[in-house]
Structures are given as C-alpha cells and as structure tokens.
C-alpha cells in the first residue's frame, strides 16, 4: 500500500487498488473489469514515473496527483 512507501502522503492512505513491487519503484494498478482499456493512477509525492509501454514521463505532486 502507498502508506508504507509514502507514510507522509495522507492522500494515498485510502488508495488500495494499486501497489509498488518491492523496492523496485514499479507501480502496478491492475485493471480488473472486463472491457476496460484504461484507468487512472494515484502518483504520490514529487517523483517521476514512466509509462512502461510508451516511456512517457509523469510527475507526481507533493499532495499526490491523479
């Protein structure tokens, strides 16, 4: 859960549908509904995240960003 990786990010306390894989920094949000092709993710803190397939960079925010 986010509160383990980012204990100061109170916005991430309620996020329970995505997770980090170990200490790799790999953020995973499974799509579990049929015919759904995309979803939103919560990006905690001011860090850079990359789309695995497109390599597009996304930046989180100090208060979290969706």
Coordinates of N, CA and C in Angstrom, one line a residue:
X1 N 0.8 -1.2 0.0 CA 0.0 0.0 0.0 C 0.9 1.3 0.0
X2 N 0.3 2.3 -0.4 CA 1.0 3.6 -0.5 C 1.5 4.1 0.8
X3 N 0.7 3.9 1.9 CA 1.1 4.4 3.2 C 2.4 3.8 3.7
X4 N 2.8 2.6 3.2 CA 4.0 2.0 3.6 C 5.2 2.7 2.9
X5 N 5.1 3.0 1.6 CA 6.1 3.6 0.8 C 6.2 5.1 1.0
X6 N 5.0 5.7 1.3 CA 5.0 7.2 1.4 C 4.1 7.5 2.6
X7 N 4.6 7.3 3.8 CA 3.9 7.5 5.1 C 3.4 8.9 5.3
X8 N 4.1 9.9 4.7 CA 3.7 11.3 4.9 C 2.6 11.8 3.9
X9 N 2.3 11.0 2.9 CA 1.4 11.3 1.9 C 0.0 10.9 2.3
X10 N -0.7 11.7 3.0 CA -2.0 11.4 3.6 C -3.1 11.1 2.5
X11 N -2.9 11.7 1.3 CA -3.8 11.4 0.2 C -3.8 10.0 -0.3
X12 N -2.7 9.3 -0.1 CA -2.5 8.0 -0.5 C -3.0 6.9 0.5
X13 N -3.4 7.3 1.6 CA -3.8 6.4 2.7 C -5.0 5.5 2.2
X14 N -5.9 6.1 1.4 CA -7.1 5.4 1.0 C -7.0 4.6 -0.3
X15 N -5.8 4.7 -0.9 CA -5.6 4.0 -2.2 C -5.3 2.6 -1.9
X16 N -6.1 1.7 -2.3 CA -5.9 0.3 -2.1 C -6.0 -0.6 -3.3
X17 N -6.0 0.1 -4.5 CA -6.2 -0.7 -5.7 C -4.9 -0.6 -6.6
X18 N -3.8 -0.2 -6.0 CA -2.5 -0.2 -6.8 C -1.4 -0.3 -5.7
X19 N -0.3 -0.8 -6.2 CA 0.8 -1.1 -5.2 C 2.2 -1.0 -5.9
X20 N 3.2 -0.9 -5.1 CA 4.6 -1.0 -5.6 C 5.1 -2.4 -5.4
X21 N 5.9 -2.8 -6.4 CA 6.5 -4.1 -6.4 C 7.9 -4.0 -5.6
X22 N 7.9 -4.5 -4.4 CA 9.1 -4.5 -3.6 C 9.7 -3.1 -3.5
X23 N 11.0 -3.0 -3.6 CA 11.7 -1.7 -3.5 C 12.1 -1.2 -4.9
X24 N 11.5 -1.8 -6.0 CA 11.9 -1.5 -7.3 C 11.4 -0.2 -7.8
X25 N 10.3 0.3 -7.1 CA 9.7 1.6 -7.6 C 8.7 1.3 -8.7
X26 N 8.5 0.1 -9.1 CA 7.5 -0.3 -10.1 C 6.1 -0.2 -9.5
X27 N 5.3 0.8 -10.0 CA 3.9 1.0 -9.6 C 3.0 0.1 -10.5
X28 N 2.1 -0.6 -9.8 CA 1.2 -1.5 -10.6 C -0.2 -1.2 -10.2
X29 N -1.1 -1.0 -11.2 CA -2.5 -0.9 -10.9 C -3.2 -1.9 -11.8
X30 N -3.6 -3.0 -11.4 CA -4.3 -4.0 -12.2 C -5.7 -3.4 -12.7
X31 N -6.0 -3.7 -13.9 CA -7.3 -3.4 -14.5 C -8.1 -4.7 -14.3
X32 N -9.2 -4.7 -13.5 CA -9.9 -6.0 -13.2 C -11.3 -6.0 -13.7
X33 N -11.7 -5.0 -14.5 CA -13.0 -5.1 -15.0 C -13.0 -5.4 -16.5
X34 N -13.9 -6.2 -17.0 CA -14.0 -6.6 -18.3 C -14.2 -5.4 -19.3
X35 N -13.5 -5.4 -20.4 CA -13.6 -4.5 -21.5 C -13.0 -3.1 -21.1
X36 N -12.4 -2.9 -19.9 CA -11.8 -1.6 -19.6 C -10.4 -1.6 -20.2
X37 N -10.1 -0.5 -20.9 CA -8.9 -0.4 -21.6 C -7.9 0.6 -20.9
X38 N -8.4 1.4 -20.0 CA -7.5 2.4 -19.3 C -8.1 2.7 -18.0
X39 N -7.2 3.3 -17.1 CA -7.6 3.7 -15.8 C -6.8 4.8 -15.3
X40 N -7.0 5.4 -14.2 CA -6.2 6.4 -13.6 C -5.4 5.8 -12.5
X41 N -4.3 6.4 -12.2 CA -3.4 6.0 -11.1 C -3.2 7.2 -10.2
X42 N -2.9 6.9 -8.9 CA -2.5 8.0 -8.0 C -1.0 8.0 -7.9
X43 N -0.4 9.2 -8.2 CA 1.1 9.3 -8.2 C 1.5 10.1 -7.0
X44 N 2.1 9.5 -6.0 CA 2.4 10.1 -4.7 C 3.7 10.9 -4.9
X45 N 3.8 12.0 -4.1 CA 5.0 12.8 -3.9 C 5.5 13.3 -5.2
X46 N 6.6 14.1 -5.1 CA 7.1 14.8 -6.3 C 8.2 13.9 -6.9
X47 N 7.8 12.9 -7.6 CA 8.8 11.9 -8.2 C 8.3 11.7 -9.6
X48 N 9.3 11.2 -10.4 CA 8.9 11.0 -11.8 C 8.6 9.5 -12.0
X49 N 7.5 9.2 -12.7 CA 7.0 7.9 -13.1 C 7.0 7.8 -14.6
X50 N 7.3 6.6 -15.1 CA 7.3 6.4 -16.5 C 6.3 5.3 -16.9
X51 N 5.6 5.6 -18.0 CA 4.7 4.6 -18.6 C 5.6 3.5 -19.2
X52 N 5.3 2.2 -18.8 CA 6.2 1.1 -19.2 C 6.2 0.9 -20.7
X53 N 5.1 1.1 -21.3 CA 5.0 0.9 -22.8 C 5.4 2.1 -23.6
X54 N 5.0 3.3 -23.2 CA 5.3 4.5 -24.0 C 6.6 5.2 -23.6
X55 N 7.0 5.0 -22.4 CA 8.2 5.6 -21.8 C 7.9 7.1 -21.5
X56 N 6.6 7.5 -21.6 CA 6.2 8.9 -21.3 C 6.4 9.1 -19.8
X57 N 7.0 10.3 -19.4 CA 7.3 10.6 -18.0 C 6.1 11.4 -17.4
X58 N 5.7 11.0 -16.2 CA 4.7 11.7 -15.4 C 5.3 12.1 -14.1
X59 N 4.9 13.2 -13.6 CA 5.5 13.7 -12.3 C 4.3 13.7 -11.3
X60 N 4.6 13.1 -10.1 CA 3.6 13.2 -9.0 C 3.7 14.6 -8.4
X61 N 2.9 14.8 -7.4 CA 2.9 16.1 -6.8 C 3.0 15.9 -5.3
X62 N 3.4 16.9 -4.6 CA 3.7 16.8 -3.1 C 2.4 16.3 -2.4
X63 N 1.2 16.7 -2.9 CA 0.0 16.2 -2.3 C -0.6 15.0 -3.0
X64 N 0.1 14.4 -4.0 CA -0.4 13.3 -4.8 C -1.1 13.9 -6.0
X65 N -1.2 13.1 -7.0 CA -1.8 13.5 -8.3 C -2.5 12.4 -9.0
X66 N -3.6 12.6 -9.6 CA -4.3 11.5 -10.3 C -4.3 11.8 -11.8

